[in-house]
PDB file of C-alpha atoms in Angstrom:
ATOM      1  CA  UNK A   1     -11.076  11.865 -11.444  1.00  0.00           C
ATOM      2  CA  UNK A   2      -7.513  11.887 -12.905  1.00  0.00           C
ATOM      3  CA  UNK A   3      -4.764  10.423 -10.597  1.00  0.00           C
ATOM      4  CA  UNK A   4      -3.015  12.935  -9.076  1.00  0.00           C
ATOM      5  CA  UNK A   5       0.733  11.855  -9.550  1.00  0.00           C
ATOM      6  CA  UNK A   6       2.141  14.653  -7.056  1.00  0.00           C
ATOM      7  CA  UNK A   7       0.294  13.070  -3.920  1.00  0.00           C
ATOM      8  CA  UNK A   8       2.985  11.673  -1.596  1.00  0.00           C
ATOM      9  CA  UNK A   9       2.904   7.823  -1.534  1.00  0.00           C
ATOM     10  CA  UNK A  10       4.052   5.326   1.189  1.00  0.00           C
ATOM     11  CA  UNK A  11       5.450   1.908   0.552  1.00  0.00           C
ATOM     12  CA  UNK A  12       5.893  -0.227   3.313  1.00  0.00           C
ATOM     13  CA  UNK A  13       7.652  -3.381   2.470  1.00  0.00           C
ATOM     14  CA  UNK A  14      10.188  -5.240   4.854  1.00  0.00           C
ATOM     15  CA  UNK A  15      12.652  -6.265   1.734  1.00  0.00           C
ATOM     16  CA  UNK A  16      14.356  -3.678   0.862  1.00  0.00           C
ATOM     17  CA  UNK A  17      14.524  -4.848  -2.956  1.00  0.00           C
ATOM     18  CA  UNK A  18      10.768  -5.228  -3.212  1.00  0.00           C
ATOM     19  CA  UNK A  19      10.828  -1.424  -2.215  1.00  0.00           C
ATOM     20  CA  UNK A  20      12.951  -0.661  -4.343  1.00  0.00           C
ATOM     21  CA  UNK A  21      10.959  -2.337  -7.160  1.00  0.00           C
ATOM     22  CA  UNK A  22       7.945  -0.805  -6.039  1.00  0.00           C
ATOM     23  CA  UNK A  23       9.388   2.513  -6.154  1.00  0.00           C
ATOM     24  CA  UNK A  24      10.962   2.279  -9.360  1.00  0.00           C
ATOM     25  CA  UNK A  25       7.551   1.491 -11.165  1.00  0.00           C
ATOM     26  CA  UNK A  26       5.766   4.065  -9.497  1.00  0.00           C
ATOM     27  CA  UNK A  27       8.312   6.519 -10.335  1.00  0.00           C
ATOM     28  CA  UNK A  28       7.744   5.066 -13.897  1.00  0.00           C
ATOM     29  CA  UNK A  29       3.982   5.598 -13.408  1.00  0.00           C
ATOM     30  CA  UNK A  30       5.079   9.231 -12.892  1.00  0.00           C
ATOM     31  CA  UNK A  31       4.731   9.376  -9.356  1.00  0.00           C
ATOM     32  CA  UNK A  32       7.409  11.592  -7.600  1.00  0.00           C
ATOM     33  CA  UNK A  33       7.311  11.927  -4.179  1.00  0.00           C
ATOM     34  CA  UNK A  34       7.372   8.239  -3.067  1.00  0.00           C
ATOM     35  CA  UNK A  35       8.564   7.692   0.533  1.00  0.00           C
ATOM     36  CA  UNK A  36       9.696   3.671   1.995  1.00  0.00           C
ATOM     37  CA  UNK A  37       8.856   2.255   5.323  1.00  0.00           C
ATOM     38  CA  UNK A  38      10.408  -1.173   6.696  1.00  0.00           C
ATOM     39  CA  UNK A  39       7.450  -2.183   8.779  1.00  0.00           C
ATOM     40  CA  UNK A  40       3.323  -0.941   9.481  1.00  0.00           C
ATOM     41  CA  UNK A  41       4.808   0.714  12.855  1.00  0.00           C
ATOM     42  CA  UNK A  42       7.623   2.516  11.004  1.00  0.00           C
ATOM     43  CA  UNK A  43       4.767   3.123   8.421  1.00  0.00           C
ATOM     44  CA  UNK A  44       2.336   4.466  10.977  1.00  0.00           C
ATOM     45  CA  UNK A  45       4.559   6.881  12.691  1.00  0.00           C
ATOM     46  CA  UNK A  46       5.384   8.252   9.136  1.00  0.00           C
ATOM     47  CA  UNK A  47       1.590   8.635   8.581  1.00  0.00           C
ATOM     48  CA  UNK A  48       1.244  10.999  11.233  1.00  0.00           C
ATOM     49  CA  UNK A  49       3.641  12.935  10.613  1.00  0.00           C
ATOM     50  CA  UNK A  50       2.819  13.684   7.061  1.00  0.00           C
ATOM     51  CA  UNK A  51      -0.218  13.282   4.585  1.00  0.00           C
ATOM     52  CA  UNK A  52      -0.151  10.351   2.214  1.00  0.00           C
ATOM     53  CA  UNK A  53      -2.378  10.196  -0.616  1.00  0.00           C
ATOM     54  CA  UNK A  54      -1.704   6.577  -0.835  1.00  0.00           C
ATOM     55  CA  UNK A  55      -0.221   3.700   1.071  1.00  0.00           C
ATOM     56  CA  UNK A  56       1.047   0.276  -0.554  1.00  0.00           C
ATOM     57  CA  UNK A  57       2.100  -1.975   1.805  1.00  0.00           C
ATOM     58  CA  UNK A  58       3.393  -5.951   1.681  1.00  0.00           C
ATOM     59  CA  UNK A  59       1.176  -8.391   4.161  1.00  0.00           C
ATOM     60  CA  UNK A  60       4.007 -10.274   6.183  1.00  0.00           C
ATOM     61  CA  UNK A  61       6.311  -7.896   8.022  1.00  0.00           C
ATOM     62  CA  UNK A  62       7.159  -7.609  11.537  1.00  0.00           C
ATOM     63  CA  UNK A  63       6.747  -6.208  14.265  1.00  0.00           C
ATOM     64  CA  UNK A  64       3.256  -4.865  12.848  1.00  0.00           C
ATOM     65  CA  UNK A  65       2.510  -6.680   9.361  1.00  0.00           C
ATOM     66  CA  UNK A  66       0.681  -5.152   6.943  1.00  0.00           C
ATOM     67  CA  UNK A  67      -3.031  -6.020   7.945  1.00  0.00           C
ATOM     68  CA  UNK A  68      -2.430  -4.891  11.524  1.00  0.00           C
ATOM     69  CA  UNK A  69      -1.237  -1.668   9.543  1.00  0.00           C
ATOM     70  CA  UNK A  70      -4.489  -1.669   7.739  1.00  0.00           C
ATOM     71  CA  UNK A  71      -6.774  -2.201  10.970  1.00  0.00           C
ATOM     72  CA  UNK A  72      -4.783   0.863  12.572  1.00  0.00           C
ATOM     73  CA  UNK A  73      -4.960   3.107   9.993  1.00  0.00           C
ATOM     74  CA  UNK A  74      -8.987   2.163   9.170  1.00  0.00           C
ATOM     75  CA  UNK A  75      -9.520   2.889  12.951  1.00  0.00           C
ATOM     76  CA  UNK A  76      -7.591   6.075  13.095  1.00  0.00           C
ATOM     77  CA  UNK A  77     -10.079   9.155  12.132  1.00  0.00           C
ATOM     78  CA  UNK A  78      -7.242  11.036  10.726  1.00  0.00           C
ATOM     79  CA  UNK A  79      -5.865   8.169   8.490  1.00  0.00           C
ATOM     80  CA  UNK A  80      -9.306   6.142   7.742  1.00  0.00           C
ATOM     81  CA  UNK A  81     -10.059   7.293   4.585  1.00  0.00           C
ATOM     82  CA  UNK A  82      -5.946   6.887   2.995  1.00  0.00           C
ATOM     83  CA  UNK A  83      -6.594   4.733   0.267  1.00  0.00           C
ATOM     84  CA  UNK A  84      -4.398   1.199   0.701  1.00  0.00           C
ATOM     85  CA  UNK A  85      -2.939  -1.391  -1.536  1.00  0.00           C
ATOM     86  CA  UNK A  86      -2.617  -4.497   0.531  1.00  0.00           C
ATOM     87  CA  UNK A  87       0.791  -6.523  -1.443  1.00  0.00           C
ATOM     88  CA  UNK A  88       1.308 -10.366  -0.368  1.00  0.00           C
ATOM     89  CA  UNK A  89       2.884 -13.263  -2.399  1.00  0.00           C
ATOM     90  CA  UNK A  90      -0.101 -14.976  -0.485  1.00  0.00           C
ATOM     91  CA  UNK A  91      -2.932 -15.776  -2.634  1.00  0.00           C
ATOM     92  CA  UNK A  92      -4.967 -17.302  -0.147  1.00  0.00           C
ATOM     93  CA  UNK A  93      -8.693 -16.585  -0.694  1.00  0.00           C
ATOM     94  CA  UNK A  94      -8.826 -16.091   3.292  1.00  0.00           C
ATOM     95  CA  UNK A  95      -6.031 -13.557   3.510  1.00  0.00           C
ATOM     96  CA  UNK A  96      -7.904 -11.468   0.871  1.00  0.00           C
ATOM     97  CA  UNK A  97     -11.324 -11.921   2.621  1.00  0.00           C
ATOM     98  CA  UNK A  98      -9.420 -10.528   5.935  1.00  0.00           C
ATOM     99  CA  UNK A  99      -8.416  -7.367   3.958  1.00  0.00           C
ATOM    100  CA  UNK A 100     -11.211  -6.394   2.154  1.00  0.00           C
ATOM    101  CA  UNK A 101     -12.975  -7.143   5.611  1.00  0.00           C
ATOM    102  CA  UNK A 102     -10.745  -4.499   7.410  1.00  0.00           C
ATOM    103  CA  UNK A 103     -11.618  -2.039   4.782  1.00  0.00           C
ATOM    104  CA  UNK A 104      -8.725  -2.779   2.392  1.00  0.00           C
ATOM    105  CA  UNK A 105      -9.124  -0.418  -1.531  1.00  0.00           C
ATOM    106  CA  UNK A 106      -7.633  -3.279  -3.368  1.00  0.00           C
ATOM    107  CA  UNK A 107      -5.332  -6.129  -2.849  1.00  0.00           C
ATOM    108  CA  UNK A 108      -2.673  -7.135  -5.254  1.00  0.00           C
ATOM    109  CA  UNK A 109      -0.517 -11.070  -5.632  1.00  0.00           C
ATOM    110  CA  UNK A 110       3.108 -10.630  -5.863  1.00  0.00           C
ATOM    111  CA  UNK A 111       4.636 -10.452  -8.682  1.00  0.00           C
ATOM    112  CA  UNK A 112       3.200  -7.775 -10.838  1.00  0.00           C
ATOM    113  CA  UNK A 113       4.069  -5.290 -12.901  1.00  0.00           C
ATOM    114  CA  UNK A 114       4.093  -1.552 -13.012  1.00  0.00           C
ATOM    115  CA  UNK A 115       0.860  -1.953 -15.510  1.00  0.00           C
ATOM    116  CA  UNK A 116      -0.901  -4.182 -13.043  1.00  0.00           C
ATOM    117  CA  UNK A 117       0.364  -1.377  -9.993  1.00  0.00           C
ATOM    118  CA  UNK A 118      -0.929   1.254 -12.101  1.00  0.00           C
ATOM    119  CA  UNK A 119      -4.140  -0.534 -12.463  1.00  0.00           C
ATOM    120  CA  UNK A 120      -4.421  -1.337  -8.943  1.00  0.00           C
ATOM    121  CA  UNK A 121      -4.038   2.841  -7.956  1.00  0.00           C
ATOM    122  CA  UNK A 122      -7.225   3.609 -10.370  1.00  0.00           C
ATOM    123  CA  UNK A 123      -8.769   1.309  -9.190  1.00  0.00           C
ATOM    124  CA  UNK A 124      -8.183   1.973  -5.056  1.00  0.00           C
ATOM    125  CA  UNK A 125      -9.352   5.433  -6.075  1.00  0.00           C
ATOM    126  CA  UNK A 126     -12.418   4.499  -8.331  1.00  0.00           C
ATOM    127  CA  UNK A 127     -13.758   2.444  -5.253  1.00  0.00           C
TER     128      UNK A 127
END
């Protein structure tokens, strides 16, 4: 199945450059309608208020970081089946262990590239 590069996408990152970054190489990728969140509760409150076809979101934010985002949105019948890129600058084998336990699509070690993102997005959707 082809990516479908007019599916909204949500990036939730607490730095604003790293959303900016992310954006730009998605919007390289050829995705269009690309929204930003600052944190998972901003994130989650966005999610239910419109269908994303994707979410990308950085580990360590607060109030809600990015794994309590994940756990929330896997538990949420509307939400469970949004595929989700879980982004940390933590390669710790535990902290990828905890995300693929929660139900993560793929994970993905900071810094990549807009190759490596696109990779990561066939592959959350080839799961």
């Amino acid at each position: 199945m082809p990516l479908d590069f007019k599916m909204p996408v949500l990036v939730v990152d607490d730095y604003s450059t790293m959303l900016r970054i992310i954006r730009n190489f998605l919007g390289q990728l050829g995705f269009a309608d690309v929204d930003g969140a600052g944190d998972g509760s901003a994130a989650l409150q966005m999610m239910h208020e419109k269908h994303y076809g994707l979410v990308i979101s950085d580990w360590n934010m607060a109030p809600m970081t990015g794994y309590e985002l994940l756990r929330e949105v896997r538990a949420d019948g509307g939400l469970s089946r949004t595929p989700f890129i879980m982004v940390t600058a933590d390669g710790s084998r535990e902290h990828e262990a905890q995300a693929k336990q929660a139900g993560v699509s793929d994970y993905m070690l900071k810094p990549f590239n807009a190759v490596t993102l696109r990779s990561k997005i066939e592959s959350a959707f080839h799961a």
